[in-house]
Each structure stands twice: as structure tokens, then as C-alpha cells.
Tab-separated table of C-alpha atoms and ligand atoms in Angstrom:
chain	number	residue	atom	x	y	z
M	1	UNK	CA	0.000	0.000	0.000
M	2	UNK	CA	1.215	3.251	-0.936
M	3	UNK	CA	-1.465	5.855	-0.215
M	4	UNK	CA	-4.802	5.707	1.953
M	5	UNK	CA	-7.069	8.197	2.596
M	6	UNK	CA	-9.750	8.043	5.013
M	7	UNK	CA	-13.158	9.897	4.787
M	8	UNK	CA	-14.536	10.217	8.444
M	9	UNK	CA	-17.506	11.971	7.925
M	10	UNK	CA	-18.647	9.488	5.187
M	11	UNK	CA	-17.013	6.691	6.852
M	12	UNK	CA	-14.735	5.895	3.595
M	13	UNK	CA	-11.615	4.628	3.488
M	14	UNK	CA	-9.766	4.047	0.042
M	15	UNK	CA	-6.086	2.582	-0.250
M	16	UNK	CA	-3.732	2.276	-2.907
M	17	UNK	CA	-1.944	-0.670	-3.587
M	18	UNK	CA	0.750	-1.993	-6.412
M	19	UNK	CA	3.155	-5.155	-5.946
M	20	UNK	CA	6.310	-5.007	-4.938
M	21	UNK	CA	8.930	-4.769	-8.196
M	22	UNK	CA	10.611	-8.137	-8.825
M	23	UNK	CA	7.339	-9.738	-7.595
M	24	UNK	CA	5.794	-9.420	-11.027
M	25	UNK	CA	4.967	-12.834	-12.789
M	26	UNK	CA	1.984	-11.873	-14.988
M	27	UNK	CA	-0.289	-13.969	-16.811
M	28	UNK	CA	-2.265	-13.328	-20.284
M	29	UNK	CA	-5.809	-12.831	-19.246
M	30	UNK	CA	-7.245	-15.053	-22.054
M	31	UNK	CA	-4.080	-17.484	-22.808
M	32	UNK	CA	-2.172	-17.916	-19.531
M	33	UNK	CA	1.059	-17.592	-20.974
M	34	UNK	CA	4.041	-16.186	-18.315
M	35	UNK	CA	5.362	-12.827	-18.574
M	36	UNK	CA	8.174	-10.742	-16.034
M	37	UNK	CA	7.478	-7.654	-17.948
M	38	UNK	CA	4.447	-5.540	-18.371
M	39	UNK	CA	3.136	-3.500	-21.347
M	40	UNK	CA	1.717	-0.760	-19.731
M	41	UNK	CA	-0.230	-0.213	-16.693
M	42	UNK	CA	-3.286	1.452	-14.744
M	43	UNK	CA	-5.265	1.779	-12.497
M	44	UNK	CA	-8.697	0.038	-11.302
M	45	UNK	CA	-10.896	0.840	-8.216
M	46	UNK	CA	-12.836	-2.173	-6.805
M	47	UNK	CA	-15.220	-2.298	-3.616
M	48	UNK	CA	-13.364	-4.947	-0.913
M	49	UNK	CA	-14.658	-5.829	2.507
M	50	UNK	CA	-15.456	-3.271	4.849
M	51	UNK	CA	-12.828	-2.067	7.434
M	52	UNK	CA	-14.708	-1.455	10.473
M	53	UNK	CA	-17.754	0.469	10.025
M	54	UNK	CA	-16.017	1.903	6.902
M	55	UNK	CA	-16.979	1.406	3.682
M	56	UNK	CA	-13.276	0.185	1.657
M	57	UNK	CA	-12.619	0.995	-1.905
M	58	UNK	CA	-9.189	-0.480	-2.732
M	59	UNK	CA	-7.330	1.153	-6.013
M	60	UNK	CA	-5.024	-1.651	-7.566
M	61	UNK	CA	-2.020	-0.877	-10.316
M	62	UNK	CA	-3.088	-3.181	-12.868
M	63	UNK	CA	-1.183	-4.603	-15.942
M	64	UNK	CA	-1.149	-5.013	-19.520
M	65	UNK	CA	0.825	-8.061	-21.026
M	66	UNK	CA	2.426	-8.063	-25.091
M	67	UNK	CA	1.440	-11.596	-25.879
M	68	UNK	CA	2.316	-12.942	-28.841
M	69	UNK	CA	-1.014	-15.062	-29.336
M	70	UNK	CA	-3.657	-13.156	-28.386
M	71	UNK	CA	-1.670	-9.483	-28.578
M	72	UNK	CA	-1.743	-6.740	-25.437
M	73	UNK	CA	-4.212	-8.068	-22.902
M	74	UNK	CA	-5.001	-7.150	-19.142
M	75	UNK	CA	-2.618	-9.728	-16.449
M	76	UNK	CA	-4.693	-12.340	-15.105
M	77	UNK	CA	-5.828	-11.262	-11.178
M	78	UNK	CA	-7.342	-14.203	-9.455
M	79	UNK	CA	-9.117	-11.812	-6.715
M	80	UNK	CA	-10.423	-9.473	-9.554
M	81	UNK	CA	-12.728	-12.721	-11.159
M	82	UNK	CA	-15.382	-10.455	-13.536
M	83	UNK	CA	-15.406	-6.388	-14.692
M	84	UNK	CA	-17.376	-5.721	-11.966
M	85	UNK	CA	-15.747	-3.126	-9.652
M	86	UNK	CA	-15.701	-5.765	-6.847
M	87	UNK	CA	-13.092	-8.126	-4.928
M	88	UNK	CA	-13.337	-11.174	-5.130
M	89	UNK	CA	-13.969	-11.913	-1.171
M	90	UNK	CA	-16.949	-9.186	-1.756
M	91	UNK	CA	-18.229	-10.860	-4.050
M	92	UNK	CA	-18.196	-13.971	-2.107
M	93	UNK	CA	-19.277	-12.110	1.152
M	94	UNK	CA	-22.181	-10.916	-1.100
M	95	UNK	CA	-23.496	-14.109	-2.444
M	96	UNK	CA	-23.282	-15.897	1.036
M	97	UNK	CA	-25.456	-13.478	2.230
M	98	UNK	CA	-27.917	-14.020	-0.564
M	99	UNK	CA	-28.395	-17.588	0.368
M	100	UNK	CA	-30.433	-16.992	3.877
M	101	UNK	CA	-31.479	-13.178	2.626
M	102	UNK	CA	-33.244	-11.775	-0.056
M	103	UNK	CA	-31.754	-9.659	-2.554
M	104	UNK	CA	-33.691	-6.203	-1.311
M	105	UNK	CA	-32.120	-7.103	2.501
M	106	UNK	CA	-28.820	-7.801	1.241
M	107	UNK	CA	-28.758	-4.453	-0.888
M	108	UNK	CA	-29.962	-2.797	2.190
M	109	UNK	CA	-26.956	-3.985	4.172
M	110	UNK	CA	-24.385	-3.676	1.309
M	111	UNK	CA	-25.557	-0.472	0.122
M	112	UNK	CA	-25.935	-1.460	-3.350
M	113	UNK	CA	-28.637	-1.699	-5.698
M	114	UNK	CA	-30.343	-4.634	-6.445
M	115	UNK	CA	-29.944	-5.365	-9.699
M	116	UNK	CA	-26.067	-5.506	-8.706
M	117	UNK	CA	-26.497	-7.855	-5.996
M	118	UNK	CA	-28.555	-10.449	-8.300
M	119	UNK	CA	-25.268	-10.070	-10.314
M	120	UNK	CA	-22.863	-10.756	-7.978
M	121	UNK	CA	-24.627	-13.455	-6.886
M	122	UNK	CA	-25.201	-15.438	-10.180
M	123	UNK	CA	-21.626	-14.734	-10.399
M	124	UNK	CA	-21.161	-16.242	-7.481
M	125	UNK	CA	-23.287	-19.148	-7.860
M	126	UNK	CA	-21.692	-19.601	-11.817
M	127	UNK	CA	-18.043	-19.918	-10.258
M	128	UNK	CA	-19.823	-22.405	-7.363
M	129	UNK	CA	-21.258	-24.615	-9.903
M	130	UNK	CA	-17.856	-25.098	-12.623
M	131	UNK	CA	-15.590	-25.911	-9.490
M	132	UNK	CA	-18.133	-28.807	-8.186
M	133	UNK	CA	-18.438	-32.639	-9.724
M	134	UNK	CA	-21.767	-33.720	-11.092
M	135	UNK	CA	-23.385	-36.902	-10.223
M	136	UNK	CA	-24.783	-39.356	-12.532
M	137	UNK	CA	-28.239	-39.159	-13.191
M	138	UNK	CA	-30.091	-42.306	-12.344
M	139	UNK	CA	-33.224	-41.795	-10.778
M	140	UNK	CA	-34.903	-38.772	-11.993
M	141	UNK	CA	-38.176	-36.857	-10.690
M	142	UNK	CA	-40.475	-34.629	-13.264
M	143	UNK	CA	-42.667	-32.219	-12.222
M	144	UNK	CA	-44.818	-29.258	-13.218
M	145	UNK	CA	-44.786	-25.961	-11.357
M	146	UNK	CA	-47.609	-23.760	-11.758
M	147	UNK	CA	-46.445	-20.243	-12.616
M	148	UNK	CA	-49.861	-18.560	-12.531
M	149	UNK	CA	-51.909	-17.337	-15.532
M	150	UNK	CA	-49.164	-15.461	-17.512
M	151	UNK	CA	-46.551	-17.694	-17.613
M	152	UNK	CA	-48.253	-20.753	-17.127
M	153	UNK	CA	-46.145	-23.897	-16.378
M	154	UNK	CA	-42.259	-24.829	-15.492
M	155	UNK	CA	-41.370	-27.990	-15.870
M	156	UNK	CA	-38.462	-29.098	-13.302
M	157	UNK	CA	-35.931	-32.277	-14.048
M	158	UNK	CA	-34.215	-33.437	-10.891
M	159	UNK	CA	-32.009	-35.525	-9.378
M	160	UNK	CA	-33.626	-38.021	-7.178
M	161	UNK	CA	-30.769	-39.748	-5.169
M	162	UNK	CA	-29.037	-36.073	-4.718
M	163	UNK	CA	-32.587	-33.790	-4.252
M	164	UNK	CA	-30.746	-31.735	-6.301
M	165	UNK	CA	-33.103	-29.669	-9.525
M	166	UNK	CA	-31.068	-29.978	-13.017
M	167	UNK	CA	-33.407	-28.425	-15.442
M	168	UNK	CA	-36.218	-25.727	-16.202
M	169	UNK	CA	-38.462	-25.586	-18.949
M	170	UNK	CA	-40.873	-23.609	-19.980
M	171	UNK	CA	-44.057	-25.447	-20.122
M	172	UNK	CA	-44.980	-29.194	-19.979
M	173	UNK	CA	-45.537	-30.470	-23.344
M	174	UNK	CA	-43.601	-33.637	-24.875
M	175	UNK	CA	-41.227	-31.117	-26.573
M	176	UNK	CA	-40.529	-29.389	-22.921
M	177	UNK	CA	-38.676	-32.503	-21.590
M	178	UNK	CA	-37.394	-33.640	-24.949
M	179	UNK	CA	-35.262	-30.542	-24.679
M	180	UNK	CA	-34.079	-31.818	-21.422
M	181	UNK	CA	-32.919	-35.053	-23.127
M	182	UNK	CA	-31.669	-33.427	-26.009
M	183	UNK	CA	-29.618	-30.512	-24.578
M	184	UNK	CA	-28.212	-32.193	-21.632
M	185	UNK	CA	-27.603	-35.787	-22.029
M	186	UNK	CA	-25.974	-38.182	-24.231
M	187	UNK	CA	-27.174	-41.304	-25.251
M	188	UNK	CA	-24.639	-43.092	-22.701
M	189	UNK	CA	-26.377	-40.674	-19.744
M	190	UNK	CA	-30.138	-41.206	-21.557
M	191	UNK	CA	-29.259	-44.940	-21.120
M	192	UNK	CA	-28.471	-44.435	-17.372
M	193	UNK	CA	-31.523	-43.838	-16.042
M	194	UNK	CA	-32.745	-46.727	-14.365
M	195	UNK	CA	-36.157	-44.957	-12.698
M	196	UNK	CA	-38.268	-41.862	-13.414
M	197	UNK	CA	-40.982	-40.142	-10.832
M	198	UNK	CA	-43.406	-38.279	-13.141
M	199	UNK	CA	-46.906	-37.003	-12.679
M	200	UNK	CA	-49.577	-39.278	-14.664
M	201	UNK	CA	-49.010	-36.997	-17.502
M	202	UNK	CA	-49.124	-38.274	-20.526
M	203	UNK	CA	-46.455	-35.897	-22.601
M	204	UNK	CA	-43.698	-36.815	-20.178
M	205	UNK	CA	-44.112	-40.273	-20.298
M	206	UNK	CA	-43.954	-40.245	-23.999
M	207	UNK	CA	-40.939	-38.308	-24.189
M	208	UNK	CA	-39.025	-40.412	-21.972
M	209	UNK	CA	-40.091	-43.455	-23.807
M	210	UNK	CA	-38.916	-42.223	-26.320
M	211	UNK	CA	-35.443	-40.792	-24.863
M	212	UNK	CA	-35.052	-43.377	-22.265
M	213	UNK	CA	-36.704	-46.499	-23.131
M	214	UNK	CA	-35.087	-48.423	-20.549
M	215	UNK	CA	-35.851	-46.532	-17.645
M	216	UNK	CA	-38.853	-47.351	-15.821
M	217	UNK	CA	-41.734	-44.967	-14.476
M	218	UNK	CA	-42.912	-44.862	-11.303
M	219	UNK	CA	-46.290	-42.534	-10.835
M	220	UNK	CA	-45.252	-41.919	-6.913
M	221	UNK	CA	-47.532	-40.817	-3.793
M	222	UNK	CA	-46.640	-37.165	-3.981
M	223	UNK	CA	-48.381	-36.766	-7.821
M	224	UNK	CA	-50.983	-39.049	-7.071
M	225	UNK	CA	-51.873	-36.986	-3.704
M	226	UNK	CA	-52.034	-34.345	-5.721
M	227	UNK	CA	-54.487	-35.236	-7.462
M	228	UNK	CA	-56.305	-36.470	-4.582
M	229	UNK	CA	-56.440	-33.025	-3.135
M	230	UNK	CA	-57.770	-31.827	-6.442
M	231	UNK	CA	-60.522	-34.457	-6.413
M	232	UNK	CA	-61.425	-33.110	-3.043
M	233	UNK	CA	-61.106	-29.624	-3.975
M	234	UNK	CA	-63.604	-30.191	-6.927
M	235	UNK	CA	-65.993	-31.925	-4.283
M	236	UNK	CA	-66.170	-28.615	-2.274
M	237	UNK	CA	-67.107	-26.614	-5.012
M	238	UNK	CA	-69.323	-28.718	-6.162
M	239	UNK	CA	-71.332	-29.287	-2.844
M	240	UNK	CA	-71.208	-25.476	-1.841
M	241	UNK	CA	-71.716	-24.073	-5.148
M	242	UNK	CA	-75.149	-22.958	-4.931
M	243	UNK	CA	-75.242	-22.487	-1.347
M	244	UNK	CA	-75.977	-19.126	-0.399
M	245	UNK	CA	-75.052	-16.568	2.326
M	246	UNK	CA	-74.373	-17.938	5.950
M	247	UNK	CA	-72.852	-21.353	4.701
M	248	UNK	CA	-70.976	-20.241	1.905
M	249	UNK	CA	-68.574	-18.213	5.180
M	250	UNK	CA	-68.559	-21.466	6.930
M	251	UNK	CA	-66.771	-22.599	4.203
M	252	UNK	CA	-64.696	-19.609	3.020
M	253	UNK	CA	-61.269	-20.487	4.175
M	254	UNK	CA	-60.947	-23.723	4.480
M	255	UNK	CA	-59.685	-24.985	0.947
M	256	UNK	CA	-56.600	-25.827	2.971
M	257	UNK	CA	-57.982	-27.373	6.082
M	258	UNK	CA	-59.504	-29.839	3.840
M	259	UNK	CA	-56.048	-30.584	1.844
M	260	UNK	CA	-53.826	-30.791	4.956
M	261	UNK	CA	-53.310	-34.165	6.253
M	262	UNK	CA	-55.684	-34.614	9.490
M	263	UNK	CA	-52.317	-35.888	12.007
M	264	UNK	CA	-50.955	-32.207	10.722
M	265	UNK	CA	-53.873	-29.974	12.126
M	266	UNK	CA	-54.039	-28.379	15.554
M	267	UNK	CA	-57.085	-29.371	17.776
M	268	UNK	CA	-58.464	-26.551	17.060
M	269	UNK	CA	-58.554	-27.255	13.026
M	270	UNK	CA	-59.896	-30.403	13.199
M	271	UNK	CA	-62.921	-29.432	15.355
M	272	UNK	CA	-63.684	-26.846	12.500
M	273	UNK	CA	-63.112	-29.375	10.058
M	274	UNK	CA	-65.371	-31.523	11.641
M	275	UNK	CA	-68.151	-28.620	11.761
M	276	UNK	CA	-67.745	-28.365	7.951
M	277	UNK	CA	-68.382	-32.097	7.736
M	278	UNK	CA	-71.436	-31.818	10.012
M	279	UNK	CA	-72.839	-29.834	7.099
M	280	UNK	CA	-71.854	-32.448	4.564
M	281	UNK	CA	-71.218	-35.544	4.490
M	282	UNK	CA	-70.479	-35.994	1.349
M	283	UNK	CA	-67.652	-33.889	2.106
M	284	UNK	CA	-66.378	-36.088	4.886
M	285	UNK	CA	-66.514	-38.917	2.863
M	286	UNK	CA	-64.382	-37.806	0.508
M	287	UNK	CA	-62.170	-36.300	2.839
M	288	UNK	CA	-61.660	-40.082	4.410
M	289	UNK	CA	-61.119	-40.889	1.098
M	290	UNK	CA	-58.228	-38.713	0.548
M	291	UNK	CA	-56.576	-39.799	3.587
M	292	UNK	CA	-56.856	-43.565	3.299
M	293	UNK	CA	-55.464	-43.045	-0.416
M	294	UNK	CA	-52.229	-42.085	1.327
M	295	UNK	CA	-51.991	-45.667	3.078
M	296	UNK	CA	-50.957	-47.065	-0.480
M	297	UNK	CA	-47.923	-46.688	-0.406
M	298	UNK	CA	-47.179	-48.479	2.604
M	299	UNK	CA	-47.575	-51.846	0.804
M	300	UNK	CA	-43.727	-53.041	-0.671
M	301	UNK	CA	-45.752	-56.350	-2.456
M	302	UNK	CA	-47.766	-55.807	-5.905
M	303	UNK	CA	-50.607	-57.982	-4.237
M	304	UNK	CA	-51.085	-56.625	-1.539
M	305	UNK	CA	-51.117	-53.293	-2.997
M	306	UNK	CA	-53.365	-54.167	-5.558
M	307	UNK	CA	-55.706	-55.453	-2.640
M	308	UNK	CA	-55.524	-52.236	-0.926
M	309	UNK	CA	-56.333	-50.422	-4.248
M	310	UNK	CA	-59.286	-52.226	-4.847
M	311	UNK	CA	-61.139	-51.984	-1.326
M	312	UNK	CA	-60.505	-48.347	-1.821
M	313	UNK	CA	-62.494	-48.302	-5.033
M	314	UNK	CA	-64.859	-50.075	-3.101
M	315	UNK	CA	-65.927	-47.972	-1.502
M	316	UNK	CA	-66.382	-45.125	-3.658
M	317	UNK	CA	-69.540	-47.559	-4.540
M	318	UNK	CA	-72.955	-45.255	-4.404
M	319	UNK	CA	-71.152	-42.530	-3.172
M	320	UNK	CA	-72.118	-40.456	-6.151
M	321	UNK	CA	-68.745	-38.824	-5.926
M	322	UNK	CA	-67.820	-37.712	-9.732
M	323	UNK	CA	-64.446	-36.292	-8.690
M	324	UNK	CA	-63.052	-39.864	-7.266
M	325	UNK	CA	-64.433	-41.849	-9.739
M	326	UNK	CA	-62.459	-40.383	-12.593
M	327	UNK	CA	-59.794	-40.080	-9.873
M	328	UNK	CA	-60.176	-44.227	-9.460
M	329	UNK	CA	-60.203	-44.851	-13.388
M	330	UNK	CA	-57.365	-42.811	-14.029
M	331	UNK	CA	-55.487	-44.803	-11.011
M	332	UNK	CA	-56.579	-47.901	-13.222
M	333	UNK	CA	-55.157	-46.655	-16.066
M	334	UNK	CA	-52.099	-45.988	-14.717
M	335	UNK	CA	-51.998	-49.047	-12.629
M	336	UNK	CA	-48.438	-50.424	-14.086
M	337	UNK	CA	-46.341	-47.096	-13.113
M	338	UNK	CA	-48.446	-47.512	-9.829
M	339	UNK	CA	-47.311	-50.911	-8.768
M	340	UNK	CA	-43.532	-50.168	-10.225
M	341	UNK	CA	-43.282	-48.052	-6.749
M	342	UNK	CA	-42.801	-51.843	-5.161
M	343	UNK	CA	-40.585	-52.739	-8.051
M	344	UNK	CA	-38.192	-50.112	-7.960
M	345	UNK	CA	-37.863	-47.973	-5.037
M	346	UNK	CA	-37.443	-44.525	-5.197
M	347	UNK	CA	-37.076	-41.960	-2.116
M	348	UNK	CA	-40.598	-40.524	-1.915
M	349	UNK	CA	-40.723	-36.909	-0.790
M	350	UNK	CA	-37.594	-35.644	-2.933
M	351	UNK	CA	-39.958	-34.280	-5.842
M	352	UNK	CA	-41.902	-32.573	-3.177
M	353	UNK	CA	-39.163	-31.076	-1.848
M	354	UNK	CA	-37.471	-29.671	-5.170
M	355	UNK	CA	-40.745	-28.177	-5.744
M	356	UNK	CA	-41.331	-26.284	-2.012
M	357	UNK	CA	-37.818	-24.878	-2.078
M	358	UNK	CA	-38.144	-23.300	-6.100
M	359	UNK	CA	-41.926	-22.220	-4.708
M	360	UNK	CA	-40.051	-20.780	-1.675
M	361	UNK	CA	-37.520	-19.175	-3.477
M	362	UNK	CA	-40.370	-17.417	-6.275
M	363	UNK	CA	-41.983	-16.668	-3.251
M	364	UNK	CA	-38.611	-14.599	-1.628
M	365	UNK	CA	-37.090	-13.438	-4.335
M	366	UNK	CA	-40.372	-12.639	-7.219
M	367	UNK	CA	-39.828	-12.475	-10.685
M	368	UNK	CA	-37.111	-14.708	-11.582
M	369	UNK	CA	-36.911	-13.667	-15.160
M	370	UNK	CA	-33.372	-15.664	-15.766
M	371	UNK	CA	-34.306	-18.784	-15.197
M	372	UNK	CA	-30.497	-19.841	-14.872
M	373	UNK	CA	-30.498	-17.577	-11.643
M	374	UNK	CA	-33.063	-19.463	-10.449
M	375	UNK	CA	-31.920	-22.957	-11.423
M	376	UNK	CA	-28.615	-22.047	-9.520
M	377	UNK	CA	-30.302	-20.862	-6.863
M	378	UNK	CA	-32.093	-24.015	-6.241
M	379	UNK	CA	-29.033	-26.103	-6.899
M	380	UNK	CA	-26.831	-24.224	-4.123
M	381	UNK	CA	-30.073	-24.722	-1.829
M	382	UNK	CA	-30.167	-28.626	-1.960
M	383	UNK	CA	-26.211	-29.231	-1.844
M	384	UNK	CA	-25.996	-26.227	0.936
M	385	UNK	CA	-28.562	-28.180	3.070
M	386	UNK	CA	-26.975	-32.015	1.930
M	387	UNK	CA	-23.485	-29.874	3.622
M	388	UNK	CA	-25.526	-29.398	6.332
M	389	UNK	CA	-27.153	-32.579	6.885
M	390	UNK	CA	-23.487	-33.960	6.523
M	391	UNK	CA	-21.887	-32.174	9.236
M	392	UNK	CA	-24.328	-32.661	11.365
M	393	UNK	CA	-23.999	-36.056	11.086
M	394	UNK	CA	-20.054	-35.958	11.280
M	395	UNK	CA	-20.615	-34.272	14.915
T	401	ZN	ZN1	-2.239	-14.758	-24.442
């Protein structure tokens, strides 16, 4: 360092620093070629770490190299990684931040806008995700996430055995996910799959029969639930439809009661569950419906699953309930991805997962326009928390 100033009013502090002569090894920017002499030189100003309470702009002599291959070029600086007037630890003191923080807080406590702190951190995440190994893709999970009116659908690709999301698309049609297969794997990787979770949606399955012939789908509990809850959903409307005034409030508001899982309400849920059911019991019934569908998947043997399938049906019998029955025949339709769950078995929850964490983080950070910000985002989520899960069970 050979000059600082300090700015106590504004609580600045700006240094100037050069390297020591004889200490110069420089390195072509683009080429990495060695050089002991420099071209020319100047002068940048970057943003470092704060010194105490005070704001730090450090001014580094910077050189240019004469290479013969790519001609005069700026030295290679491993602390200086992008044109951005920012250090290196900033930047990485930035993008921690970001991962517990949204970008508005973190601008708030960096004092930068926030359009520059969603670009330090995709910087950050883009340097986090060429230093790391990828793991073969084996058993994959599909799913649709609905964007709302505008933009409609995203359809996610990830990682079963890792929890880890690989791929966005826009939309869910056959051509969506034959993107995926197209863009990102090879025919060695497309043969690798051994096992894909997908919703009982008929475009994905035929693009990865098509893709991935070999690989076997499994329809698992969290898509079939899903559907469930929308049989149940349809029930409500249905029942309270034409219902006017004082019951339509009783029922206002409790879309979710009646798609959370009974062992997850409070006391004082169920009792007004159980009020709504007084009123209906067509309701209730499919309500019990819904929750015995769960039960399913406990079976590991095709028979017995099969067994369990078929008493459920059962007793849908003169229950006039429209919503299960095409609920039941599209189970029967889909029967063979059904019973692969005891075939092959998959971790159930991980699709579920992937999909609360990218709703959480759409939620945070709203209007992910790039969805490679997002996608990174998502990926440093599940391998931050797998770190996590790790240590914990190191100490
Ligand atoms: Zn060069």
C-alpha cells in the first residue's frame, strides 16, 4: 500500500496498492502464458470488505501483457474474477449473504442496488457450480410448477438420489422434456436412467419413452396426492356451489384445512373441520377418502397393494362422488407405473421437496426472469442443506 485516505464523515476509506517490483509474474488474461514484464499499466478501483464500520474501496495498479497469441491483454488477477468493480472476497461475502437473505435485505446492508447484488450473486453461484463434480443421473423426478396465468407452467428435471433440480423448462408439453434429453444428455447418460418419478401426464411419459426407453416410471404418492387433493377440492365446489349466504362463510377459508393431512392440524382445526363435515357428508366422505389413499404406499408387495387399491375403489360404490371416480379410473389406467413403486424404489418426498424450495424461493425473491439464476439458486439450496445434513452427522 502506498497511499490511503480516510473519509470520516462518510465513513470511507480508500487505499492504494501496487506489488512489490521483482514480484511481477503476470499472466495473459485469455491465454495464460508467463510474462516478467508488463506493457503498460493502470489503475482500477474495486469495492473490498469493509474495514470497520467503513466502507473500503481499494485502487489496484493493474497490468497489460504483449502476448504474442492473443496481442496486449489485461494480467490475469485471481481476486479481480469479472469487470465488476468488486473483490473477489466481496463478491463472495455478497453471495453468502444471498443464500439466507433476499436480494432487497442484502442491498440494504451492502448499500448497493439490487440489480447488482442479483449479479454478484449469479456470479457467485456460476463460479460455485464449474468448481463442483456432477453426479450421474439415475433416478430422476419430473414435475410441473404452476407459474400462474401469464406464464403458465415450469417444468423441473431433478435428481432423485441427490434432491438436487437440473433443469427448467418452460411449459410441460412432450417437446418441454425432450429438450431436457436433447440438450443435456448423451445417449450413454439417456441410457443411465434406471427410474423416473413423473406425474400421470401423458407428454412426459412419452418423451421419456422415447429418450429413455429403458428406464422405468414410477407414478409416486406425492403426484398421485395431488391429485387427490384436487378431487377433493372439486368436491367442495361442487357441494357449496349454490349455497348461499351464511354457509358459503362457513366454508370460506378452508380450501386448505380440507387438503392438509388430518395428524398435521391443531385441535383446534380439526374441530372446524369436523363442523364443515357436520354440514356435509359428502364432504367427509371424501375427505376419508383422501386420507386412506395415502396408506398405499405403505404396501412393498404388488398384491397386496393391488388389494388395498381395490377396497378403496370399493368404496367409492354409491357414493355419487364424480371427482373420485375419474380419480379411481385414471389410477386404473395408470396401474403399471403404480405398482412399479414396489418394483423399484425410489425416495418418496424428494420431488416434493425440489418443488417447495423453487416455490419458496419465487416466493422470496419474485420475478425470476433468468431462469439460470433461479436454477442455480435451487441447486446451491439442496447441496448447501446435503453440507448441512453432513456435518451434522459428522458431529
Ligand atoms: Zn495470451
Amino acid at each position: 500500500m502506498y497511499r490511503h485516505e480516510i473519509d470520516e464523515k462518510n465513513k470511507i476509506l480508500e487505499l492504494w496498492v501496487r506489488r512489490k517490483r521483482g514480484n511481477r509474474k503476470l499472466e495473459c488474461s485469455r491465454c495464460g502464458r508467463k510474462f516478467s514484464d508488463a506493457y503498460d499499466s493502470n489503475e482500477r478501483a474495486v469495492r473490498d470488505l469493509p474495514w470497520s464500520e467503513f466502507k473500503t474501496t481499494v485502487h489496484i495498479e493493474m497490468y497489460r501483457v504483449k502476448c504474442p497469441d492473443c496481442g496486449v491483454k489485461l494480467e490475469k488477477v485471481p481476486l479481480l474474477p469479472s469487470k465488476a468493480p468488486f473483490s473477489k472476497r466481496f463478491e463472495e461475502a455478497v453471495g453468502q449473504a444471498c443464500e439466507s437473505a433476499s436480494a432487497r435485505q442484502v442491498a440494504r446492508h451492502f448499500r448497493l442496488p439490487e440489480s447488482t447484488v442479483r449479479a454478484i450473486d449469479l456470479r457467485y453461484l456460476e463460479r460455485w457450480t464449474t468448481a463442483r463434480r456432477k453426479p450421474a443421473l439415475r433416478q430422476m423426478g419430473v414435475d410441473e410448477i404452476h407459474l400462474g396465468k401469464k406464464q403458465k407452467f415450469l417444468t423441473v428435471v431433478c435428481n432423485l438420489e441427490t434432491g438436487e433440480p437440473l433443469w427448467f423448462g418452460r411449459e410441460r408439453k412432450k417437446e418441454t422434456l425432450d429438450e431436457f434429453f436433447q440438450r443435456e444428455l448423451n445417449a450413454r447418460q439417456c441410457r443411465g436412467i434406471e427410474v423416473a418419478c413423473v406425474d400421470m401426464w401423458e407428454p412426459y411419459r412419452l418423451s421419456i419413452e422415447q429418450w429413455a426407453p429403458s428406464c422405468r416410471i414410477v407414478y409416486d404418492k406425492f403426484h398421485i396426492m395431488q391429485h387427490a387433493n384436487d378431487a377433493i377440492d372439486e368436491v367442495r365446489r361442487e357441494e357449496f356451489f349454490r349455497k348461499g349466504g351464511r354457509i358459503r362463510g362457513l366454508v370460506k377459508g378452508k380450501r386448505w384445512l380440507l387438503l392438509t393431512r388430518w395428524m398435521n392440524l391443531a385441535a383446534g382445526k380439526r374441530q372446524e373441520l369436523n363442523q364443515l363435515f357436520a354440514l356435509n357428508r359428502k364432504l367427509f366422505k371424501a375427505y376419508l377418502l383422501k386420507e386412506s389413499l395415502d396408506r398405499l404406499w405403505m404396501y412393498r408387495y404388488e398384491g397386496a397393494m393391488i388389494r388395498y387399491l381395490q377396497s378403496w375403489m370399493d368404496q367409492l360404490r354409491w357414493q355419487r362422488l364424480r371427482p373420485f371416480q375419474k380419480l379411481a379410473e385414471m389410477l386404473l389406467d395408470h396401474l403399471d407405473g403404480i405398482l412399479n413403486y414396489c418394483r423399484t424404489k425410489v425416495p418418496l418426498g424428494v420431488v416434493e421437496a425440489v418443488n417447495g424450495n423453487i416455490k419458496s424461493l419465487l416466493r422470496r425473491g419474485r420475478g425470476y426472469k433468468n431462469l439460470h439464476y433461479l436454477l442455480l439458486k435451487a441447486q446451491r439450496m439442496a447441496a448447501t442443506r446435503t453440507e448441512f445434513v453432513v456435518f451434522k452427522k459428522a458431529a
